[in-house]
mmCIF file of C-alpha atoms in Angstrom:
data_model
loop_
_atom_site.group_PDB
_atom_site.id
_atom_site.type_symbol
_atom_site.label_atom_id
_atom_site.label_comp_id
_atom_site.label_asym_id
_atom_site.label_seq_id
_atom_site.Cartn_x
_atom_site.Cartn_y
_atom_site.Cartn_z
ATOM 1 C CA MET A 994 104.344 110.543 125.113
ATOM 2 C CA GLN A 995 105.649 110.032 121.584
ATOM 3 C CA ILE A 996 103.876 110.398 118.407
ATOM 4 C CA HIS A 997 105.136 107.940 115.742
ATOM 5 C CA LEU A 998 104.433 109.084 112.287
ATOM 6 C CA ILE A 999 104.691 105.986 110.011
ATOM 7 C CA ALA A 1000 104.403 107.314 106.314
ATOM 8 C CA VAL A 1001 104.899 105.403 103.141
ATOM 9 C CA GLY A 1002 107.594 107.010 101.040
ATOM 10 C CA THR A 1003 111.179 108.048 101.116
ATOM 11 C CA ARG A 1004 113.579 110.488 99.626
ATOM 12 C CA MET A 1005 111.101 113.509 100.094
ATOM 13 C CA PRO A 1006 111.935 116.893 98.387
ATOM 14 C CA GLN A 1007 113.999 119.033 100.685
ATOM 15 C CA TRP A 1008 111.218 121.557 101.409
ATOM 16 C CA VAL A 1009 109.007 118.686 102.905
ATOM 17 C CA GLU A 1010 111.904 117.523 104.993
ATOM 18 C CA GLU A 1011 112.633 121.049 106.212
ATOM 19 C CA GLY A 1012 108.999 121.906 106.704
ATOM 20 C CA TYR A 1013 108.533 118.779 108.600
ATOM 21 C CA ALA A 1014 111.663 119.044 110.794
ATOM 22 C CA GLU A 1015 110.838 122.816 111.676
ATOM 23 C CA TYR A 1016 107.670 121.643 113.348
ATOM 24 C CA ALA A 1017 108.985 118.541 114.895
ATOM 25 C CA LYS A 1018 111.705 120.403 116.577
ATOM 26 C CA ARG A 1019 109.152 123.015 118.220
ATOM 27 C CA LEU A 1020 107.350 120.269 120.018
ATOM 28 C CA PRO A 1021 108.157 119.673 123.670
ATOM 29 C CA THR A 1022 110.057 116.583 124.757
ATOM 30 C CA GLN A 1023 106.656 115.438 126.506
ATOM 31 C CA LEU A 1024 105.237 115.276 123.083
ATOM 32 C CA ARG A 1025 107.945 114.079 120.630
ATOM 33 C CA LEU A 1026 107.236 113.620 117.157
ATOM 34 C CA THR A 1027 109.227 110.654 115.282
ATOM 35 C CA LEU A 1028 109.068 109.812 111.652
ATOM 36 C CA ARG A 1029 109.476 106.602 110.309
ATOM 37 C CA GLU A 1030 109.581 106.169 106.614
ATOM 38 C CA ILE A 1031 108.261 103.221 104.958
ATOM 39 C CA PRO A 1032 109.703 102.262 101.465
ATOM 40 C CA ALA A 1033 107.154 102.431 98.797
ATOM 41 C CA GLY A 1034 106.584 99.425 96.330
ATOM 42 C CA ARG A 1035 107.977 100.148 93.080
ATOM 43 C CA ARG A 1036 105.170 101.300 90.606
ATOM 44 C CA THR A 1037 105.910 100.196 87.183
ATOM 45 C CA LYS A 1038 103.628 99.827 84.191
ATOM 46 C CA GLY A 1039 101.632 96.599 84.739
ATOM 47 C CA ALA A 1040 102.366 96.450 88.445
ATOM 48 C CA ASP A 1041 100.277 94.451 90.967
ATOM 49 C CA LEU A 1042 98.897 97.565 92.796
ATOM 50 C CA GLU A 1043 97.001 95.138 95.132
ATOM 51 C CA ARG A 1044 99.974 93.325 96.107
ATOM 52 C CA LEU A 1045 101.903 96.344 96.401
ATOM 53 C CA LEU A 1046 99.559 97.910 98.673
ATOM 54 C CA ARG A 1047 99.171 94.955 100.878
ATOM 55 C CA ASP A 1048 103.101 94.717 101.268
ATOM 56 C CA GLU A 1049 103.235 98.269 102.183
ATOM 57 C CA GLY A 1050 100.561 97.762 104.783
ATOM 58 C CA GLU A 1051 102.399 94.810 106.348
ATOM 59 C CA ARG A 1052 105.560 97.104 106.619
ATOM 60 C CA VAL A 1053 103.524 100.035 108.027
ATOM 61 C CA LEU A 1054 101.993 97.582 110.712
ATOM 62 C CA ALA A 1055 105.153 96.076 111.658
ATOM 63 C CA ALA A 1056 106.549 99.688 112.515
ATOM 64 C CA VAL A 1057 103.497 100.468 114.795
ATOM 65 C CA PRO A 1058 104.975 100.224 118.516
ATOM 66 C CA ALA A 1059 103.189 97.741 120.861
ATOM 67 C CA ARG A 1060 100.452 99.322 122.903
ATOM 68 C CA ALA A 1061 100.514 102.574 120.814
ATOM 69 C CA ARG A 1062 96.922 103.901 120.026
ATOM 70 C CA VAL A 1063 96.591 103.843 116.216
ATOM 71 C CA ILE A 1064 95.237 106.532 114.059
ATOM 72 C CA ALA A 1065 94.773 106.117 110.071
ATOM 73 C CA LEU A 1066 94.947 109.162 108.283
ATOM 74 C CA GLU A 1067 92.534 108.962 105.396
ATOM 75 C CA ARG A 1068 90.566 111.527 103.193
ATOM 76 C CA THR A 1069 87.493 109.743 104.330
ATOM 77 C CA GLY A 1070 88.193 109.631 108.096
ATOM 78 C CA ARG A 1071 86.663 111.828 110.793
ATOM 79 C CA SER A 1072 87.426 115.479 110.116
ATOM 80 C CA LEU A 1073 88.802 117.253 113.280
ATOM 81 C CA ALA A 1074 88.866 120.974 113.961
ATOM 82 C CA THR A 1075 92.231 122.279 115.340
ATOM 83 C CA ARG A 1076 90.783 122.450 118.904
ATOM 84 C CA GLU A 1077 89.348 118.822 118.599
ATOM 85 C CA LEU A 1078 92.752 117.541 117.419
ATOM 86 C CA ALA A 1079 94.048 119.449 120.594
ATOM 87 C CA ALA A 1080 91.649 117.774 122.921
ATOM 88 C CA ALA A 1081 92.409 114.434 121.393
ATOM 89 C CA VAL A 1082 96.256 114.863 121.878
ATOM 90 C CA GLN A 1083 95.611 116.034 125.510
ATOM 91 C CA ALA A 1084 93.455 113.106 126.098
ATOM 92 C CA GLN A 1085 96.144 110.850 124.719
ATOM 93 C CA LEU A 1086 98.790 112.408 126.930
ATOM 94 C CA ALA A 1087 96.697 111.736 129.907
ATOM 95 C CA ARG A 1088 96.409 108.053 128.981
ATOM 96 C CA GLY A 1089 100.123 108.117 128.933
ATOM 97 C CA ALA A 1090 100.350 105.706 125.553
ATOM 98 C CA ASP A 1091 102.127 106.457 122.634
ATOM 99 C CA LEU A 1092 100.259 107.414 119.455
ATOM 100 C CA ALA A 1093 100.914 106.031 115.889
ATOM 101 C CA LEU A 1094 99.751 107.971 112.953
ATOM 102 C CA LEU A 1095 99.669 106.119 109.755
ATOM 103 C CA VAL A 1096 100.085 107.680 106.196
ATOM 104 C CA GLY A 1097 99.847 105.878 103.064
ATOM 105 C CA GLY A 1098 101.417 106.110 99.701
ATOM 106 C CA PRO A 1099 99.771 106.870 96.433
ATOM 107 C CA GLU A 1100 97.127 104.476 96.716
ATOM 108 C CA GLY A 1101 96.389 105.324 100.355
ATOM 109 C CA LEU A 1102 96.485 102.937 103.247
ATOM 110 C CA ALA A 1103 96.098 99.093 102.972
ATOM 111 C CA PRO A 1104 93.033 97.565 104.180
ATOM 112 C CA ALA A 1105 94.853 95.741 106.975
ATOM 113 C CA CYS A 1106 95.838 99.207 108.222
ATOM 114 C CA LEU A 1107 92.542 100.606 108.262
ATOM 115 C CA ALA A 1108 91.374 97.556 109.965
ATOM 116 C CA ARG A 1109 93.992 97.883 112.702
ATOM 117 C CA ALA A 1110 93.281 101.497 113.497
ATOM 118 C CA ASP A 1111 91.516 102.610 116.548
ATOM 119 C CA GLU A 1112 90.248 105.588 114.622
ATOM 120 C CA THR A 1113 90.456 107.327 111.153
ATOM 121 C CA TRP A 1114 90.954 110.754 110.782
ATOM 122 C CA SER A 1115 91.065 113.193 107.919
ATOM 123 C CA LEU A 1116 93.272 116.337 107.547
ATOM 124 C CA SER A 1117 91.021 117.519 104.696
ATOM 125 C CA ALA A 1118 88.326 116.265 102.428
ATOM 126 C CA LEU A 1119 90.843 117.263 99.670
ATOM 127 C CA THR A 1120 93.139 114.423 98.692
ATOM 128 C CA LEU A 1121 96.710 115.529 99.746
ATOM 129 C CA ALA A 1122 99.810 114.231 98.455
ATOM 130 C CA HIS A 1123 101.356 112.080 101.010
ATOM 131 C CA PRO A 1124 104.431 114.371 101.270
ATOM 132 C CA VAL A 1125 102.368 117.350 102.014
ATOM 133 C CA VAL A 1126 100.644 115.332 104.835
ATOM 134 C CA ARG A 1127 103.919 115.159 106.699
ATOM 135 C CA VAL A 1128 104.264 119.101 106.804
ATOM 136 C CA VAL A 1129 100.531 119.762 107.488
ATOM 137 C CA LEU A 1130 100.510 117.027 110.181
ATOM 138 C CA ALA A 1131 103.653 118.328 111.872
ATOM 139 C CA GLU A 1132 102.222 121.932 111.887
ATOM 140 C CA GLN A 1133 98.776 120.774 113.148
ATOM 141 C CA LEU A 1134 100.185 118.777 115.908
ATOM 142 C CA TYR A 1135 102.531 121.962 116.867
ATOM 143 C CA ARG A 1136 99.383 124.195 116.746
ATOM 144 C CA ALA A 1137 97.377 121.635 119.010
ATOM 145 C CA TRP A 1138 100.245 121.712 121.401
ATOM 146 C CA SER A 1139 100.187 125.653 121.509
ATOM 147 C CA ILE A 1140 96.626 125.281 122.511
ATOM 148 C CA ILE A 1141 97.461 122.764 125.316
ATOM 149 C CA ALA A 1142 100.069 124.953 126.674
ATOM 150 C CA GLY A 1143 98.271 128.308 126.156
ATOM 151 C CA THR A 1144 101.037 129.637 124.088
ATOM 152 C CA PRO A 1145 100.023 132.405 121.329
ATOM 153 C CA TYR A 1146 100.818 130.592 118.153
ATOM 154 C CA HIS A 1147 97.370 129.628 117.868
ATOM 155 C CA ARG A 1148 95.188 132.560 117.302
#
């Protein structure tokens, strides 16, 4: 199974790239995590944010692989404990289909992305900066894998 992290935003700070890469490389080949960065619309004074969000949403949805289960990450989504995330990942592994995790930009995900999602999850009730989400998500996926595999990382 491949997990496609489709995230709005490019040119992340080095600590974000390093943190994400560290956890992504720890995952086994049967649970590969790949990142697809979607360029954010240019936010200038007086920019049409509704149009920017709609355009970003179209680019995000175009990056979703066919037949992938789509999960939108949104502050108001369903909150999962780590063991629940592990169970969800394990169930997806059993299905054999890829997973696409959608992360929005500064204004969140476009309504079209939320409508397309099979589920909406929340990493926290806090509003997290979208670069931070990449690192937290990669770490939590690795932690979920450690539960599935019975390794001592998750204690």
